[in-house]
Amino acid sequence: MSRFTNHNFANQKALIRVDFNVPIKNGVITDDTRITSALPTLKKVLADGGSIVLMSHWGRPLKDIEKKPNLTLADFTLKPAADHLAKLLGIEVQFAADCIGDDAAAKAAALQPGQVLLLENLRYYKQEEKGDVEFAEKLSKYGDVYVNDAFGTAHRAHASTAVIAQFFPGDKKMFGLLMEGEVAAADKVMNDNKKPFVAIIGGAKVSDKILIIENLLEKATDIIIGGGMAYTFFKAEGGHIGNSLCEEDRLDMASALLKKAQEKGVCIHLPSDSILADKFAADATTSSSLSNEIPDGWMGLDIGLMAIDQFSHIISNAKTILWNGPMGVFEMEKFQHGTKAVAEAVCKATANGAFSLVGGGDSVAAVNKFNMADKVSYVSTGGGAMLEYFEGKELPGIAAINKG
Ligand code: AMP
């Protein structure tokens, strides 16, 4: 059992870093997933008889105000999150209008078991993102135990996400349930995987995914490459890609990655054929061709039918699957079939016993769009953090807790 599950919070104050960076329009929260995701952690502390001081960031107040002087700090308040959380928990959620200072300290000190306090947006202070030690120490005084449940910011060495942990002894700092789930799923895929381990990497640009592919060359059995990034590989190999996306300055690197994969015995699979469009638009005229024989005037916007068969077959044999990035321009109806078919193949392999993790940006949006999120093993909420984990980087928010 985990440190968090084992801990008895009775009569203790849990200082919990959450990610309540939810979309808010005109004071109304339009998607509360990030708040509901934190509920299991909060409920466990309250059920134990503990109290909770919550801290989070929201948006980029200081940077945005610099660019748009008509904005004020009040435009970045977390108060709507406090009100919404109160509704979800069915209890009052107190609010401190300044995350540090006398009011926050007094409210935190007066908290009784079963009570919850949310501090105002941490990013009202530049010290948060700078990882200021004094600022972190001030925050640390509000709780007996530090719980980090904000996986989405785990790749940042900010005051509340990493620096603060040094003010708590090893048994008084821990991941919350959401963060624990993310770390366990990512660790299972990257460090404790069953073979064949098939990684599916898609999306627009090779340059965004180089580090991930390089790291996967050390771990995966097969790497499927789809989406716009595939065409840089085809061109690097002498193929004709028409007007498809291509990063000319990455051609050498693409060739080097293919060569390295061969040396390491990792199979890289590129889509043998593509669905073509005469323009980048939802109402484009479509056609199809081999991916390395795309005529001028046409661009590949999705993987083709042969590629769907090719990829589905590889995925069906997998015991571990990592999926990051769509196979095509899935936002447009005409070019969503490849991504949907790959999602279906991943769900089928999962039903047959594979462990599947979908993480990082648009592939998460894709499985949600196709209502398949509950048919894969894990859907990560931490975009940038998960990508850096896949790149093999040590995330400061994880390291700060694991250091003991
Ligand atoms: P990324 O953020 O790098 O994962 O890229 C996701 C974006 O790549 C999505 O918005 C897709 O529409 C886009 N995309 C995927 N395949 C292609 C393609 N063949 N051509 C252009 N854009 C693509």
Coordinates of C-alpha atoms and ligand atoms in Angstrom, one line a residue:
M1 CA 0.0 0.0 0.0
S2 CA 1.1 3.5 -0.7
R3 CA 2.4 6.1 1.8
F4 CA -0.7 8.2 1.3
T5 CA -3.2 5.3 1.8
N6 CA -1.3 4.1 4.9
H7 CA -1.1 7.6 6.4
N8 CA -3.7 8.4 9.1
F9 CA -4.5 12.1 8.8
A10 CA -6.6 12.3 12.0
N11 CA -6.1 15.7 13.6
Q12 CA -3.5 16.6 11.0
K13 CA -3.5 19.4 8.5
A14 CA -2.7 18.1 5.0
L15 CA -1.2 20.8 2.8
I16 CA -2.2 19.5 -0.7
R17 CA -0.9 20.9 -4.0
V18 CA -3.7 20.3 -6.5
D19 CA -4.0 21.3 -10.1
F20 CA -7.2 23.4 -10.2
N21 CA -6.1 25.2 -13.4
V22 CA -9.6 24.6 -14.8
P23 CA -11.1 26.5 -17.7
I24 CA -13.2 29.4 -16.3
K25 CA -15.3 31.7 -18.5
N26 CA -17.1 34.6 -16.9
G27 CA -16.6 33.1 -13.5
V28 CA -18.1 29.8 -14.5
I29 CA -16.1 26.6 -14.6
T30 CA -16.6 24.9 -18.0
D31 CA -14.8 21.7 -17.4
D32 CA -14.3 20.5 -13.8
T33 CA -12.3 17.3 -14.5
R34 CA -9.2 18.6 -12.7
I35 CA -11.3 19.3 -9.5
T36 CA -13.2 16.0 -9.6
S37 CA -9.9 14.1 -10.2
A38 CA -8.7 15.4 -6.8
L39 CA -11.7 14.4 -4.8
P40 CA -10.6 10.8 -3.9
T41 CA -7.5 12.3 -2.2
L42 CA -9.5 15.0 -0.4
K43 CA -12.1 12.6 0.8
K44 CA -9.6 10.2 2.3
V45 CA -8.0 13.0 4.4
L46 CA -11.4 14.2 5.6
A47 CA -12.6 10.7 6.3
D48 CA -9.6 10.1 8.5
G49 CA -10.5 13.2 10.5
G50 CA -7.9 15.5 9.0
S51 CA -8.2 19.1 7.7
I52 CA -7.0 20.4 4.3
V53 CA -5.2 23.4 3.0
L54 CA -5.3 23.4 -0.8
M55 CA -2.9 25.3 -3.0
S56 CA -3.0 25.6 -6.8
H57 CA -2.1 27.9 -9.6
W58 CA -4.4 29.3 -12.2
G59 CA -3.3 30.6 -15.6
R60 CA -0.3 32.9 -15.9
P61 CA -1.4 36.1 -14.2
L62 CA 1.8 38.0 -14.1
K63 CA 2.8 37.2 -17.7
D64 CA -0.7 37.9 -19.0
I65 CA -1.0 41.2 -17.1
E66 CA 2.3 42.3 -18.5
K67 CA 1.0 41.7 -22.1
K68 CA -2.6 43.0 -21.5
P69 CA -2.6 45.9 -18.9
N70 CA -6.4 45.9 -18.8
L71 CA -6.3 42.6 -16.9
T72 CA -5.9 42.6 -13.1
L73 CA -5.0 39.9 -10.6
A74 CA -8.7 39.6 -9.9
D75 CA -9.2 38.1 -13.4
F76 CA -7.1 35.1 -12.2
T77 CA -8.8 34.3 -8.9
L78 CA -9.3 30.7 -7.8
K79 CA -12.5 31.7 -5.9
P80 CA -14.8 30.0 -8.4
A81 CA -12.9 26.8 -7.8
A82 CA -13.5 27.1 -4.0
D83 CA -17.3 27.6 -4.6
H84 CA -17.4 24.6 -7.0
L85 CA -15.4 22.4 -4.7
A86 CA -17.8 23.3 -1.8
K87 CA -20.7 22.0 -4.0
L88 CA -18.9 18.8 -4.9
L89 CA -17.9 18.0 -1.3
G90 CA -21.1 19.2 0.2
I91 CA -19.3 21.3 2.9
E92 CA -18.0 24.8 3.2
V93 CA -14.7 25.6 1.5
Q94 CA -13.0 28.6 3.1
F95 CA -10.9 30.9 0.9
A96 CA -7.8 33.0 1.7
A97 CA -7.6 35.9 -0.7
D98 CA -3.8 36.0 -0.4
C99 CA -1.9 32.7 -0.5
I100 CA 0.6 34.0 2.1
G101 CA 0.3 36.5 4.9
D102 CA -1.6 36.9 8.1
D103 CA -5.1 36.0 6.9
A104 CA -4.0 32.7 5.2
A105 CA -1.9 31.8 8.3
A106 CA -4.7 32.6 10.7
K107 CA -7.3 30.6 8.6
A108 CA -4.9 27.7 8.3
A109 CA -4.1 27.7 12.0
A110 CA -7.8 27.7 13.0
L111 CA -8.8 24.8 10.7
Q112 CA -10.6 22.0 12.6
P113 CA -10.8 18.4 11.5
G114 CA -13.1 18.0 8.5
Q115 CA -12.6 21.6 7.3
V116 CA -11.1 22.8 4.0
L117 CA -9.3 26.0 3.0
L118 CA -8.3 27.0 -0.5
L119 CA -5.5 29.5 -0.9
E120 CA -5.7 32.1 -3.6
N121 CA -3.7 31.5 -6.9
L122 CA -0.1 30.9 -6.1
R123 CA 1.1 32.6 -9.3
Y124 CA 0.1 36.0 -8.0
Y125 CA 3.7 35.8 -6.7
K126 CA 6.6 35.4 -9.1
Q127 CA 8.3 33.4 -6.3
E128 CA 6.1 30.4 -7.1
E129 CA 7.5 29.8 -10.6
K130 CA 11.0 30.9 -9.6
G131 CA 11.0 28.1 -7.0
D132 CA 11.8 30.6 -4.2
V133 CA 12.9 28.8 -1.1
E134 CA 11.6 31.4 1.4
F135 CA 8.2 31.5 -0.3
A136 CA 8.1 27.7 -0.2
E137 CA 9.0 27.7 3.5
K138 CA 6.1 30.2 4.3
L139 CA 3.6 27.9 2.5
S140 CA 5.0 24.8 4.3
K141 CA 4.0 26.3 7.7
Y142 CA 0.3 25.7 6.8
G143 CA 0.4 22.0 7.0
D144 CA 1.7 19.0 9.0
V145 CA 1.9 16.8 6.0
Y146 CA 2.7 17.8 2.3
V147 CA 0.7 16.0 -0.4
N148 CA 1.4 16.5 -4.0
D149 CA -1.5 15.6 -6.2
A150 CA -0.7 17.9 -9.2
F151 CA 0.9 15.6 -11.8
G152 CA 0.3 18.3 -14.5
T153 CA 2.9 20.5 -12.9
A154 CA 5.3 17.7 -11.8
H155 CA 7.8 18.7 -14.5
R156 CA 8.2 22.2 -12.9
A157 CA 10.6 22.9 -10.1
H158 CA 8.2 25.5 -8.6
A159 CA 8.0 26.5 -5.0
S160 CA 4.7 24.5 -4.3
T161 CA 5.4 21.5 -6.5
A162 CA 9.0 20.6 -5.6
V163 CA 11.0 23.1 -3.4
I164 CA 8.5 22.9 -0.5
A165 CA 9.1 19.2 0.0
Q166 CA 12.4 19.9 1.7
F167 CA 10.5 21.3 4.7
F168 CA 8.9 18.0 5.5
P169 CA 10.5 14.8 6.8
G170 CA 10.3 11.7 4.6
D171 CA 7.2 10.2 6.3
K172 CA 5.3 13.6 6.0
K173 CA 5.5 14.1 2.3
M174 CA 3.8 12.0 -0.3
F175 CA 1.9 11.8 -3.6
G176 CA -1.9 12.0 -3.5
L177 CA -4.0 9.3 -5.2
L178 CA -4.2 11.0 -8.6
M179 CA -0.5 11.6 -8.8
E180 CA 0.2 8.1 -7.5
G181 CA -1.9 6.7 -10.3
E182 CA -0.1 8.7 -12.9
V183 CA 3.3 7.8 -11.6
A184 CA 2.4 4.1 -11.3
A185 CA 1.0 3.9 -14.9
A186 CA 4.0 5.8 -16.4
D187 CA 6.4 3.6 -14.4
K188 CA 4.7 0.4 -15.5
V189 CA 5.0 1.4 -19.2
M190 CA 8.5 2.8 -19.2
N191 CA 10.3 0.6 -16.5
D192 CA 8.3 -2.5 -15.8
N193 CA 6.7 -3.3 -19.2
K194 CA 5.8 -6.7 -20.6
K195 CA 7.0 -7.3 -24.2
P196 CA 6.1 -6.8 -26.9
F197 CA 6.0 -3.1 -25.9
V198 CA 4.5 -1.1 -28.8
A199 CA 4.8 2.7 -28.7
I200 CA 2.5 4.7 -31.0
I201 CA 3.8 8.2 -31.7
G202 CA 1.9 10.6 -33.8
G203 CA 1.1 14.3 -34.1
A204 CA 2.4 17.1 -36.2
K205 CA 6.1 17.6 -35.6
V206 CA 9.0 15.2 -35.4
S207 CA 11.0 18.0 -33.5
D208 CA 8.5 17.7 -30.6
K209 CA 8.9 14.0 -30.3
I210 CA 12.6 13.3 -30.9
L211 CA 13.6 12.9 -27.3
I212 CA 10.6 10.5 -26.7
I213 CA 11.5 8.4 -29.7
E214 CA 15.2 8.3 -28.7
N215 CA 14.2 7.2 -25.2
L216 CA 11.8 4.6 -26.5
L217 CA 14.6 3.1 -28.7
E218 CA 16.0 1.9 -25.4
K219 CA 12.7 0.3 -24.2
A220 CA 10.2 -0.5 -26.9
T221 CA 9.9 -3.5 -29.2
D222 CA 8.0 -1.6 -32.0
I223 CA 7.5 2.1 -32.6
I224 CA 4.6 3.1 -34.8
I225 CA 5.0 6.5 -36.3
G226 CA 1.9 8.2 -37.7
G227 CA 0.5 11.7 -38.2
G228 CA 2.2 14.6 -39.9
M229 CA 5.6 13.7 -38.5
A230 CA 5.8 10.5 -40.5
Y231 CA 6.4 12.4 -43.8
T232 CA 9.7 13.8 -42.6
F233 CA 10.9 10.2 -42.3
F234 CA 9.6 9.3 -45.8
K235 CA 11.3 12.3 -47.3
A236 CA 14.5 11.4 -45.4
E237 CA 14.4 8.0 -47.1
G238 CA 14.0 9.5 -50.5
G239 CA 10.2 9.3 -50.8
H240 CA 8.0 11.8 -52.6
I241 CA 5.6 13.4 -50.1
G242 CA 3.9 16.2 -52.2
N243 CA 2.8 19.0 -50.0
S244 CA 2.7 17.0 -46.8
L245 CA 4.1 18.4 -43.6
C246 CA 7.9 18.2 -43.5
E247 CA 10.6 19.6 -41.3
E248 CA 13.4 20.0 -43.7
D249 CA 15.9 20.8 -41.0
R250 CA 15.1 17.4 -39.3
L251 CA 15.7 15.1 -42.3
D252 CA 19.2 14.1 -41.2
M253 CA 17.9 13.5 -37.7
A254 CA 15.1 11.3 -39.0
S255 CA 17.5 9.2 -41.0
A256 CA 19.7 8.9 -37.9
L257 CA 16.8 7.7 -35.8
L258 CA 15.9 5.0 -38.4
K259 CA 19.5 3.8 -38.5
K260 CA 19.8 3.8 -34.7
A261 CA 16.5 1.8 -34.4
Q262 CA 17.9 -0.8 -36.8
E263 CA 21.1 -1.1 -34.8
K264 CA 19.1 -1.6 -31.6
G265 CA 16.7 -4.1 -33.1
V266 CA 13.7 -1.9 -32.6
C267 CA 11.1 -2.0 -35.5
I268 CA 10.0 1.4 -36.6
H269 CA 6.7 1.2 -38.6
L270 CA 5.7 4.0 -40.9
P271 CA 2.2 4.1 -42.5
S272 CA 2.5 2.4 -45.9
D273 CA -0.3 4.5 -47.4
S274 CA -2.0 7.8 -46.7
I275 CA -5.3 9.5 -47.2
L276 CA -4.6 12.6 -49.2
A277 CA -6.2 16.1 -49.4
D278 CA -5.8 18.8 -52.0
K279 CA -5.9 21.4 -49.2
F280 CA -5.7 21.6 -45.4
A281 CA -9.4 21.9 -44.9
A282 CA -12.4 19.9 -43.7
D283 CA -14.1 20.1 -47.2
A284 CA -10.9 19.1 -49.1
T285 CA -11.1 16.7 -52.0
T286 CA -9.6 13.4 -50.9
S287 CA -7.6 10.7 -52.6
S288 CA -5.1 8.0 -51.4
S289 CA -1.6 6.8 -52.4
L290 CA 1.5 5.1 -51.0
S291 CA 3.0 7.4 -48.4
N292 CA 6.2 7.7 -50.3
E293 CA 4.6 8.4 -53.6
I294 CA 2.4 11.4 -52.9
P295 CA 1.8 13.5 -56.0
D296 CA 2.5 17.2 -56.0
G297 CA -0.4 19.3 -55.0
W298 CA -1.6 16.7 -52.5
M299 CA -0.8 16.3 -48.8
G300 CA -1.2 13.3 -46.5
L301 CA -3.6 14.1 -43.7
D302 CA -4.4 10.6 -42.4
I303 CA -3.0 7.1 -42.5
G304 CA -4.5 4.9 -45.2
L305 CA -6.4 1.6 -45.2
M306 CA -3.3 -0.6 -45.6
A307 CA -1.6 1.3 -42.8
I308 CA -4.6 0.8 -40.5
D309 CA -4.4 -3.0 -41.1
Q310 CA -0.6 -2.8 -40.7
F311 CA -0.8 -0.9 -37.4
S312 CA -3.8 -2.8 -36.0
H313 CA -2.0 -6.1 -36.5
I314 CA 1.1 -4.9 -34.6
I315 CA -1.0 -3.4 -31.8
S316 CA -3.0 -6.7 -31.5
N317 CA 0.2 -8.5 -30.5
A318 CA 1.2 -6.0 -27.8
K319 CA 1.4 -6.6 -24.1
T320 CA 2.2 -3.0 -23.3
I321 CA 1.1 0.0 -25.3
L322 CA 2.0 3.7 -25.0
W323 CA 0.1 6.1 -27.3
N324 CA 1.0 9.7 -27.8
G325 CA -0.2 11.8 -30.7
P326 CA -2.9 11.3 -33.4
M327 CA -2.4 9.5 -36.7
G328 CA -4.0 12.3 -38.7
V329 CA -5.9 15.5 -38.6
F330 CA -8.6 13.8 -36.4
E331 CA -10.3 17.1 -35.7
M332 CA -11.7 16.9 -39.3
E333 CA -14.3 14.2 -40.0
K334 CA -12.6 13.1 -43.3
F335 CA -9.2 12.5 -41.6
Q336 CA -10.2 11.0 -38.3
H337 CA -10.5 7.3 -39.4
G338 CA -6.8 6.4 -38.9
T339 CA -6.8 7.7 -35.3
K340 CA -10.1 6.1 -34.6
A341 CA -9.0 2.7 -36.0
V342 CA -5.8 2.9 -33.9
A343 CA -7.9 3.8 -30.8
E344 CA -10.1 0.7 -31.5
A345 CA -7.0 -1.5 -31.9
V346 CA -5.6 -0.2 -28.6
C347 CA -9.0 -0.9 -26.8
K348 CA -9.1 -4.4 -28.3
A349 CA -5.6 -5.2 -27.2
T350 CA -6.4 -3.9 -23.7
A351 CA -9.5 -6.2 -23.6
N352 CA -7.1 -9.0 -24.4
G353 CA -4.9 -8.2 -21.5
A354 CA -2.4 -5.5 -22.7
F355 CA -1.6 -2.6 -20.4
S356 CA -2.3 0.6 -22.4
L357 CA -1.4 4.2 -21.4
V358 CA -2.6 7.1 -23.5
G359 CA -0.8 10.3 -22.6
G360 CA 0.1 13.7 -23.7
G361 CA -2.2 16.2 -25.4
D362 CA -4.1 15.3 -28.5
S363 CA -4.3 11.5 -28.2
V364 CA -6.1 12.0 -25.0
A365 CA -8.5 14.4 -26.8
A366 CA -8.9 11.7 -29.4
V367 CA -9.9 8.8 -27.1
N368 CA -12.3 11.2 -25.4
K369 CA -13.8 12.2 -28.7
F370 CA -14.3 8.6 -29.6
N371 CA -15.7 7.8 -26.1
M372 CA -13.0 5.1 -25.6
A373 CA -11.3 6.5 -22.4
D374 CA -12.7 3.8 -20.2
K375 CA -11.6 1.0 -22.6
V376 CA -7.8 1.7 -22.2
S377 CA -5.9 1.0 -19.0
Y378 CA -4.9 4.6 -18.2
V379 CA -5.5 8.0 -19.6
S380 CA -3.0 10.5 -18.3
T381 CA -4.2 14.0 -17.2
G382 CA -0.6 15.4 -17.2
G383 CA 0.2 16.6 -20.7
G384 CA 3.6 18.2 -20.5
A385 CA 4.6 16.3 -17.4
M386 CA 3.9 12.9 -19.0
L387 CA 5.8 13.9 -22.2
E388 CA 8.9 14.7 -20.1
Y389 CA 8.5 11.4 -18.3
F390 CA 8.4 9.6 -21.6
E391 CA 11.5 11.5 -22.6
G392 CA 13.2 9.8 -19.6
K393 CA 13.6 13.0 -17.6
E394 CA 13.5 13.0 -13.8
L395 CA 10.5 15.2 -12.9
P396 CA 11.2 17.6 -10.1
G397 CA 7.8 17.1 -8.4
I398 CA 8.4 13.3 -8.3
A399 CA 12.1 13.5 -7.3
A400 CA 11.3 15.9 -4.4
I401 CA 9.0 13.3 -2.8
N402 CA 11.1 10.3 -3.6
K403 CA 14.2 11.8 -2.2
G404 CA 12.8 10.8 1.2
Ligands
AMP1 P1 0.9 17.2 -31.6 O1 0.5 18.3 -30.7 O2 2.3 17.3 -32.1 O3 0.7 15.8 -30.9 O4 0.1 17.3 -32.9 C1 -1.3 17.1 -32.9 C2 -1.8 17.8 -34.1 O5 -1.2 17.2 -35.3 C3 -3.3 17.6 -34.3 O6 -3.9 18.9 -34.2 C4 -3.5 17.0 -35.7 O7 -4.5 17.7 -36.5 C5 -2.1 17.3 -36.3 N1 -1.8 16.4 -37.4 C6 -1.8 15.0 -37.3 N2 -1.5 14.5 -38.5 C7 -1.3 15.5 -39.4 C8 -0.9 15.6 -40.7 N3 -0.8 14.4 -41.5 N4 -0.8 16.8 -41.3 C9 -0.9 17.9 -40.6 N5 -1.3 17.9 -39.3 C10 -1.5 16.7 -38.7

